[in-house]
């Protein structure tokens, strides 16, 4: 199924947002086989979107970055980059969310920077997370563009990351485990400026063993 294509003379194409929303929203769809009557069905398939198109909601002059949400009712596997930057002449960074209800892979980059404003916000949701003194996934956290990568949510092993790697992040950061989150390392966030927030949440159990 083609939802975006590049025609001769075009430099790039973008996803048909309305069609993508229709296919991923969980609503009943109307379709038909060739030369047969229309029928209504509820999607039960796995939708895979492959493209060299970069989801972006950047301000082009003076303005705030927009909102980009990658969300599925089941497994989300994201490998790529998302941009929601503030304008070069003013404005704040935007908001980016990458979430999945039953499975989660985040293996990409997110840029919500703002050269003349406040950095934006990022919401990432692994299944389970343990914040420890030395995390196995430390290399997956980048303070420059607030990029985080967690293991596949379908795996039994928890994702771990060190407190120092998380506290190096700038801007508003929300770390939200859909099940359990443990804090086993001291956290002191000092890179946030006025208006920024740091939020740590868990859907089932939140254990704090450090301040």
PDB file of C-alpha atoms in Angstrom:
ATOM      1  CA  UNK A   1       0.000   0.000   0.000  1.00  0.00           C
ATOM      2  CA  UNK A   2       1.459   3.345  -1.019  1.00  0.00           C
ATOM      3  CA  UNK A   3       0.789   6.287   1.285  1.00  0.00           C
ATOM      4  CA  UNK A   4       3.629   8.469   0.007  1.00  0.00           C
ATOM      5  CA  UNK A   5       5.559   8.578  -3.222  1.00  0.00           C
ATOM      6  CA  UNK A   6       8.001  10.881  -4.953  1.00  0.00           C
ATOM      7  CA  UNK A   7       7.053  12.064  -8.410  1.00  0.00           C
ATOM      8  CA  UNK A   8       9.469  13.284 -11.100  1.00  0.00           C
ATOM      9  CA  UNK A   9      10.607  16.786 -10.277  1.00  0.00           C
ATOM     10  CA  UNK A  10       9.828  16.522  -6.560  1.00  0.00           C
ATOM     11  CA  UNK A  11      12.645  16.685  -4.022  1.00  0.00           C
ATOM     12  CA  UNK A  12      10.809  14.596  -1.440  1.00  0.00           C
ATOM     13  CA  UNK A  13       7.390  13.365  -0.395  1.00  0.00           C
ATOM     14  CA  UNK A  14       5.623  13.175   2.932  1.00  0.00           C
ATOM     15  CA  UNK A  15       3.246  10.667   4.435  1.00  0.00           C
ATOM     16  CA  UNK A  16      -0.448  11.157   3.795  1.00  0.00           C
ATOM     17  CA  UNK A  17      -1.235  11.917   7.443  1.00  0.00           C
ATOM     18  CA  UNK A  18      -4.986  11.343   7.133  1.00  0.00           C
ATOM     19  CA  UNK A  19      -4.492   7.936   5.518  1.00  0.00           C
ATOM     20  CA  UNK A  20      -1.914   6.844   8.075  1.00  0.00           C
ATOM     21  CA  UNK A  21      -4.271   7.903  10.890  1.00  0.00           C
ATOM     22  CA  UNK A  22      -7.107   5.956   9.272  1.00  0.00           C
ATOM     23  CA  UNK A  23      -5.015   2.796   8.982  1.00  0.00           C
ATOM     24  CA  UNK A  24      -3.601   2.966  12.492  1.00  0.00           C
ATOM     25  CA  UNK A  25      -6.560   4.339  14.461  1.00  0.00           C
ATOM     26  CA  UNK A  26      -8.251   0.991  15.115  1.00  0.00           C
ATOM     27  CA  UNK A  27     -11.496   2.003  13.406  1.00  0.00           C
ATOM     28  CA  UNK A  28     -13.411  -0.202  10.984  1.00  0.00           C
ATOM     29  CA  UNK A  29     -12.354   0.201   7.349  1.00  0.00           C
ATOM     30  CA  UNK A  30     -14.279  -0.137   4.119  1.00  0.00           C
ATOM     31  CA  UNK A  31     -12.648  -2.023   1.262  1.00  0.00           C
ATOM     32  CA  UNK A  32     -13.401  -4.408  -1.558  1.00  0.00           C
ATOM     33  CA  UNK A  33     -11.729  -7.033  -3.659  1.00  0.00           C
ATOM     34  CA  UNK A  34     -11.360  -6.274  -7.360  1.00  0.00           C
ATOM     35  CA  UNK A  35     -14.758  -6.201  -9.111  1.00  0.00           C
ATOM     36  CA  UNK A  36     -16.577  -7.270  -5.932  1.00  0.00           C
ATOM     37  CA  UNK A  37     -18.878  -5.552  -3.439  1.00  0.00           C
ATOM     38  CA  UNK A  38     -17.590  -3.350  -0.634  1.00  0.00           C
ATOM     39  CA  UNK A  39     -17.258  -4.825   2.854  1.00  0.00           C
ATOM     40  CA  UNK A  40     -16.364  -3.462   6.270  1.00  0.00           C
ATOM     41  CA  UNK A  41     -13.653  -4.976   8.468  1.00  0.00           C
ATOM     42  CA  UNK A  42     -11.574  -4.181  11.517  1.00  0.00           C
ATOM     43  CA  UNK A  43      -7.795  -4.323  10.888  1.00  0.00           C
ATOM     44  CA  UNK A  44      -6.006  -7.211  12.569  1.00  0.00           C
ATOM     45  CA  UNK A  45      -2.745  -6.980  10.646  1.00  0.00           C
ATOM     46  CA  UNK A  46       0.601  -5.465  11.539  1.00  0.00           C
ATOM     47  CA  UNK A  47       1.234  -2.224   9.720  1.00  0.00           C
ATOM     48  CA  UNK A  48       4.851  -1.702   8.706  1.00  0.00           C
ATOM     49  CA  UNK A  49       5.839   1.722   7.385  1.00  0.00           C
ATOM     50  CA  UNK A  50       9.147   1.960   5.550  1.00  0.00           C
ATOM     51  CA  UNK A  51      10.292   5.252   4.110  1.00  0.00           C
ATOM     52  CA  UNK A  52      13.188   7.636   3.800  1.00  0.00           C
ATOM     53  CA  UNK A  53      10.782  10.363   4.861  1.00  0.00           C
ATOM     54  CA  UNK A  54      11.748  11.965   8.163  1.00  0.00           C
ATOM     55  CA  UNK A  55       8.802  12.889  10.408  1.00  0.00           C
ATOM     56  CA  UNK A  56       9.351  16.515  11.275  1.00  0.00           C
ATOM     57  CA  UNK A  57       7.397  19.431  12.670  1.00  0.00           C
ATOM     58  CA  UNK A  58      10.044  22.151  12.627  1.00  0.00           C
ATOM     59  CA  UNK A  59       9.261  25.846  12.724  1.00  0.00           C
ATOM     60  CA  UNK A  60      10.772  27.527   9.676  1.00  0.00           C
ATOM     61  CA  UNK A  61      11.202  31.120  10.899  1.00  0.00           C
ATOM     62  CA  UNK A  62      10.019  32.356  14.302  1.00  0.00           C
ATOM     63  CA  UNK A  63       7.693  29.910  15.991  1.00  0.00           C
ATOM     64  CA  UNK A  64       7.404  26.860  18.186  1.00  0.00           C
ATOM     65  CA  UNK A  65       8.112  23.347  17.005  1.00  0.00           C
ATOM     66  CA  UNK A  66       5.074  21.153  16.433  1.00  0.00           C
ATOM     67  CA  UNK A  67       3.971  17.762  17.760  1.00  0.00           C
ATOM     68  CA  UNK A  68       4.949  14.321  16.476  1.00  0.00           C
ATOM     69  CA  UNK A  69       3.373  11.205  18.018  1.00  0.00           C
ATOM     70  CA  UNK A  70       4.322   7.646  17.091  1.00  0.00           C
ATOM     71  CA  UNK A  71       1.827   5.439  18.909  1.00  0.00           C
ATOM     72  CA  UNK A  72       0.382   1.974  18.435  1.00  0.00           C
ATOM     73  CA  UNK A  73      -2.113  -0.123  20.367  1.00  0.00           C
ATOM     74  CA  UNK A  74       0.349  -2.992  20.369  1.00  0.00           C
ATOM     75  CA  UNK A  75       4.039  -2.997  19.407  1.00  0.00           C
ATOM     76  CA  UNK A  76       5.901   0.093  18.250  1.00  0.00           C
ATOM     77  CA  UNK A  77       9.301  -0.382  16.610  1.00  0.00           C
ATOM     78  CA  UNK A  78      10.901   2.949  15.779  1.00  0.00           C
ATOM     79  CA  UNK A  79      14.216   3.160  13.960  1.00  0.00           C
ATOM     80  CA  UNK A  80      14.895   6.541  12.452  1.00  0.00           C
ATOM     81  CA  UNK A  81      14.781  10.186  13.469  1.00  0.00           C
ATOM     82  CA  UNK A  82      12.145  12.735  14.441  1.00  0.00           C
ATOM     83  CA  UNK A  83      12.515  16.493  14.500  1.00  0.00           C
ATOM     84  CA  UNK A  84      10.326  19.134  16.145  1.00  0.00           C
ATOM     85  CA  UNK A  85      12.652  22.109  16.446  1.00  0.00           C
ATOM     86  CA  UNK A  86      11.920  25.691  17.331  1.00  0.00           C
ATOM     87  CA  UNK A  87      12.423  28.332  14.678  1.00  0.00           C
ATOM     88  CA  UNK A  88      15.893  29.704  13.852  1.00  0.00           C
ATOM     89  CA  UNK A  89      14.690  33.230  14.671  1.00  0.00           C
ATOM     90  CA  UNK A  90      12.730  32.437  17.823  1.00  0.00           C
ATOM     91  CA  UNK A  91      10.374  29.942  19.404  1.00  0.00           C
ATOM     92  CA  UNK A  92      10.560  26.837  21.579  1.00  0.00           C
ATOM     93  CA  UNK A  93      11.094  23.200  20.719  1.00  0.00           C
ATOM     94  CA  UNK A  94       8.077  20.973  20.159  1.00  0.00           C
ATOM     95  CA  UNK A  95       6.814  17.686  21.603  1.00  0.00           C
ATOM     96  CA  UNK A  96       7.693  14.141  20.529  1.00  0.00           C
ATOM     97  CA  UNK A  97       6.155  10.918  21.851  1.00  0.00           C
ATOM     98  CA  UNK A  98       7.106   7.360  20.912  1.00  0.00           C
ATOM     99  CA  UNK A  99       4.899   4.813  22.676  1.00  0.00           C
ATOM    100  CA  UNK A 100       3.595   1.251  22.429  1.00  0.00           C
ATOM    101  CA  UNK A 101       1.177  -0.634  24.642  1.00  0.00           C
ATOM    102  CA  UNK A 102       2.567  -4.178  24.550  1.00  0.00           C
ATOM    103  CA  UNK A 103       5.938  -3.910  22.814  1.00  0.00           C
ATOM    104  CA  UNK A 104       8.487  -1.171  22.346  1.00  0.00           C
ATOM    105  CA  UNK A 105      11.699  -0.580  20.455  1.00  0.00           C
ATOM    106  CA  UNK A 106      13.184   2.902  20.223  1.00  0.00           C
ATOM    107  CA  UNK A 107      16.363   2.937  18.171  1.00  0.00           C
ATOM    108  CA  UNK A 108      16.610   6.429  16.776  1.00  0.00           C
ATOM    109  CA  UNK A 109      17.116  10.120  17.397  1.00  0.00           C
ATOM    110  CA  UNK A 110      14.830  12.924  18.524  1.00  0.00           C
ATOM    111  CA  UNK A 111      15.646  16.621  18.126  1.00  0.00           C
ATOM    112  CA  UNK A 112      13.483  19.156  19.978  1.00  0.00           C
ATOM    113  CA  UNK A 113      16.137  21.852  20.183  1.00  0.00           C
ATOM    114  CA  UNK A 114      15.487  25.582  19.918  1.00  0.00           C
ATOM    115  CA  UNK A 115      18.407  27.876  19.044  1.00  0.00           C
ATOM    116  CA  UNK A 116      16.657  30.956  20.445  1.00  0.00           C
ATOM    117  CA  UNK A 117      14.125  29.439  22.823  1.00  0.00           C
ATOM    118  CA  UNK A 118      13.437  26.683  25.307  1.00  0.00           C
ATOM    119  CA  UNK A 119      14.042  23.064  24.369  1.00  0.00           C
ATOM    120  CA  UNK A 120      10.939  20.973  23.841  1.00  0.00           C
ATOM    121  CA  UNK A 121       9.712  17.794  25.480  1.00  0.00           C
ATOM    122  CA  UNK A 122      10.156  14.088  24.797  1.00  0.00           C
ATOM    123  CA  UNK A 123       8.039  11.224  26.131  1.00  0.00           C
ATOM    124  CA  UNK A 124       9.447   7.699  25.801  1.00  0.00           C
ATOM    125  CA  UNK A 125       7.836   4.572  27.258  1.00  0.00           C
ATOM    126  CA  UNK A 126       9.839   1.372  27.787  1.00  0.00           C
ATOM    127  CA  UNK A 127       8.161  -1.607  29.449  1.00  0.00           C
ATOM    128  CA  UNK A 128      10.433  -1.874  32.497  1.00  0.00           C
ATOM    129  CA  UNK A 129      13.368   0.327  33.454  1.00  0.00           C
ATOM    130  CA  UNK A 130      15.989   0.167  36.195  1.00  0.00           C
ATOM    131  CA  UNK A 131      18.028   3.318  36.824  1.00  0.00           C
ATOM    132  CA  UNK A 132      21.348   2.068  38.213  1.00  0.00           C
ATOM    133  CA  UNK A 133      24.911   3.266  38.876  1.00  0.00           C
ATOM    134  CA  UNK A 134      26.203   1.783  35.599  1.00  0.00           C
ATOM    135  CA  UNK A 135      23.577   0.892  33.034  1.00  0.00           C
ATOM    136  CA  UNK A 136      23.871  -1.628  30.239  1.00  0.00           C
ATOM    137  CA  UNK A 137      22.175   0.833  27.883  1.00  0.00           C
ATOM    138  CA  UNK A 138      24.255   3.911  28.728  1.00  0.00           C
ATOM    139  CA  UNK A 139      25.458   4.198  25.142  1.00  0.00           C
ATOM    140  CA  UNK A 140      21.852   4.580  24.042  1.00  0.00           C
ATOM    141  CA  UNK A 141      21.382   7.919  25.787  1.00  0.00           C
ATOM    142  CA  UNK A 142      22.581  11.094  24.087  1.00  0.00           C
ATOM    143  CA  UNK A 143      22.428  14.435  25.884  1.00  0.00           C
ATOM    144  CA  UNK A 144      22.877  16.521  22.736  1.00  0.00           C
ATOM    145  CA  UNK A 145      19.478  15.788  21.256  1.00  0.00           C
ATOM    146  CA  UNK A 146      17.814  13.983  24.148  1.00  0.00           C
ATOM    147  CA  UNK A 147      17.881  10.647  22.318  1.00  0.00           C
ATOM    148  CA  UNK A 148      17.008   7.504  24.247  1.00  0.00           C
ATOM    149  CA  UNK A 149      16.939   3.886  23.118  1.00  0.00           C
ATOM    150  CA  UNK A 150      15.461   1.051  25.130  1.00  0.00           C
ATOM    151  CA  UNK A 151      15.392  -2.709  24.511  1.00  0.00           C
ATOM    152  CA  UNK A 152      12.536  -4.500  22.799  1.00  0.00           C
ATOM    153  CA  UNK A 153       9.543  -4.556  25.128  1.00  0.00           C
ATOM    154  CA  UNK A 154       8.801  -8.160  24.193  1.00  0.00           C
ATOM    155  CA  UNK A 155      11.999  -9.373  25.841  1.00  0.00           C
ATOM    156  CA  UNK A 156      12.100 -10.576  29.435  1.00  0.00           C
ATOM    157  CA  UNK A 157      15.150  -8.555  30.463  1.00  0.00           C
ATOM    158  CA  UNK A 158      14.645  -5.056  31.809  1.00  0.00           C
ATOM    159  CA  UNK A 159      16.314  -2.046  30.275  1.00  0.00           C
ATOM    160  CA  UNK A 160      18.898  -0.424  32.518  1.00  0.00           C
ATOM    161  CA  UNK A 161      20.475   3.013  32.335  1.00  0.00           C
ATOM    162  CA  UNK A 162      22.678   4.952  34.722  1.00  0.00           C
ATOM    163  CA  UNK A 163      21.483   7.961  36.658  1.00  0.00           C
ATOM    164  CA  UNK A 164      24.395  10.053  35.366  1.00  0.00           C
ATOM    165  CA  UNK A 165      23.365   9.383  31.767  1.00  0.00           C
ATOM    166  CA  UNK A 166      19.810  10.539  32.459  1.00  0.00           C
ATOM    167  CA  UNK A 167      20.795  13.620  34.460  1.00  0.00           C
ATOM    168  CA  UNK A 168      22.988  14.739  31.538  1.00  0.00           C
ATOM    169  CA  UNK A 169      19.844  15.330  29.451  1.00  0.00           C
ATOM    170  CA  UNK A 170      18.548  18.846  28.868  1.00  0.00           C
ATOM    171  CA  UNK A 171      15.040  20.148  28.350  1.00  0.00           C
ATOM    172  CA  UNK A 172      11.864  18.565  29.676  1.00  0.00           C
ATOM    173  CA  UNK A 173      12.219  14.804  29.986  1.00  0.00           C
ATOM    174  CA  UNK A 174       9.542  12.230  30.810  1.00  0.00           C
ATOM    175  CA  UNK A 175      10.672   8.662  31.482  1.00  0.00           C
ATOM    176  CA  UNK A 176       7.583   6.500  31.692  1.00  0.00           C
ATOM    177  CA  UNK A 177       7.702   2.734  32.142  1.00  0.00           C
ATOM    178  CA  UNK A 178       4.460   1.010  31.215  1.00  0.00           C
ATOM    179  CA  UNK A 179       5.028  -1.557  33.999  1.00  0.00           C
ATOM    180  CA  UNK A 180       7.802  -1.195  36.575  1.00  0.00           C
ATOM    181  CA  UNK A 181      10.468   1.439  37.154  1.00  0.00           C
ATOM    182  CA  UNK A 182      13.174   1.247  39.797  1.00  0.00           C
ATOM    183  CA  UNK A 183      15.528   4.033  40.872  1.00  0.00           C
ATOM    184  CA  UNK A 184      18.716   2.456  42.211  1.00  0.00           C
ATOM    185  CA  UNK A 185      21.038   5.435  41.691  1.00  0.00           C
ATOM    186  CA  UNK A 186      21.047   8.982  43.047  1.00  0.00           C
ATOM    187  CA  UNK A 187      19.489  11.508  40.641  1.00  0.00           C
ATOM    188  CA  UNK A 188      20.276  15.209  40.538  1.00  0.00           C
ATOM    189  CA  UNK A 189      18.969  16.978  37.427  1.00  0.00           C
ATOM    190  CA  UNK A 190      20.851  20.266  37.013  1.00  0.00           C
ATOM    191  CA  UNK A 191      20.703  20.837  33.245  1.00  0.00           C
ATOM    192  CA  UNK A 192      17.074  21.941  33.168  1.00  0.00           C
ATOM    193  CA  UNK A 193      16.260  25.632  32.866  1.00  0.00           C
ATOM    194  CA  UNK A 194      13.210  27.622  33.952  1.00  0.00           C
ATOM    195  CA  UNK A 195      10.087  26.017  32.552  1.00  0.00           C
ATOM    196  CA  UNK A 196      11.642  22.567  32.101  1.00  0.00           C
ATOM    197  CA  UNK A 197      10.359  19.553  34.013  1.00  0.00           C
ATOM    198  CA  UNK A 198      11.633  16.050  34.739  1.00  0.00           C
ATOM    199  CA  UNK A 199       8.960  13.394  35.290  1.00  0.00           C
ATOM    200  CA  UNK A 200       9.460   9.735  36.200  1.00  0.00           C
ATOM    201  CA  UNK A 201       6.387   7.511  36.105  1.00  0.00           C
ATOM    202  CA  UNK A 202       5.474   3.820  36.144  1.00  0.00           C
ATOM    203  CA  UNK A 203       2.230   2.157  35.227  1.00  0.00           C
ATOM    204  CA  UNK A 204       2.451  -0.609  37.842  1.00  0.00           C
ATOM    205  CA  UNK A 205       5.261  -0.198  40.333  1.00  0.00           C
ATOM    206  CA  UNK A 206       7.637   2.664  41.096  1.00  0.00           C
ATOM    207  CA  UNK A 207      10.428   1.890  43.566  1.00  0.00           C
ATOM    208  CA  UNK A 208      12.830   4.532  44.814  1.00  0.00           C
ATOM    209  CA  UNK A 209      15.930   3.200  46.524  1.00  0.00           C
ATOM    210  CA  UNK A 210      17.877   6.451  46.177  1.00  0.00           C
ATOM    211  CA  UNK A 211      17.151  10.157  46.567  1.00  0.00           C
TER     212      UNK A 211
END
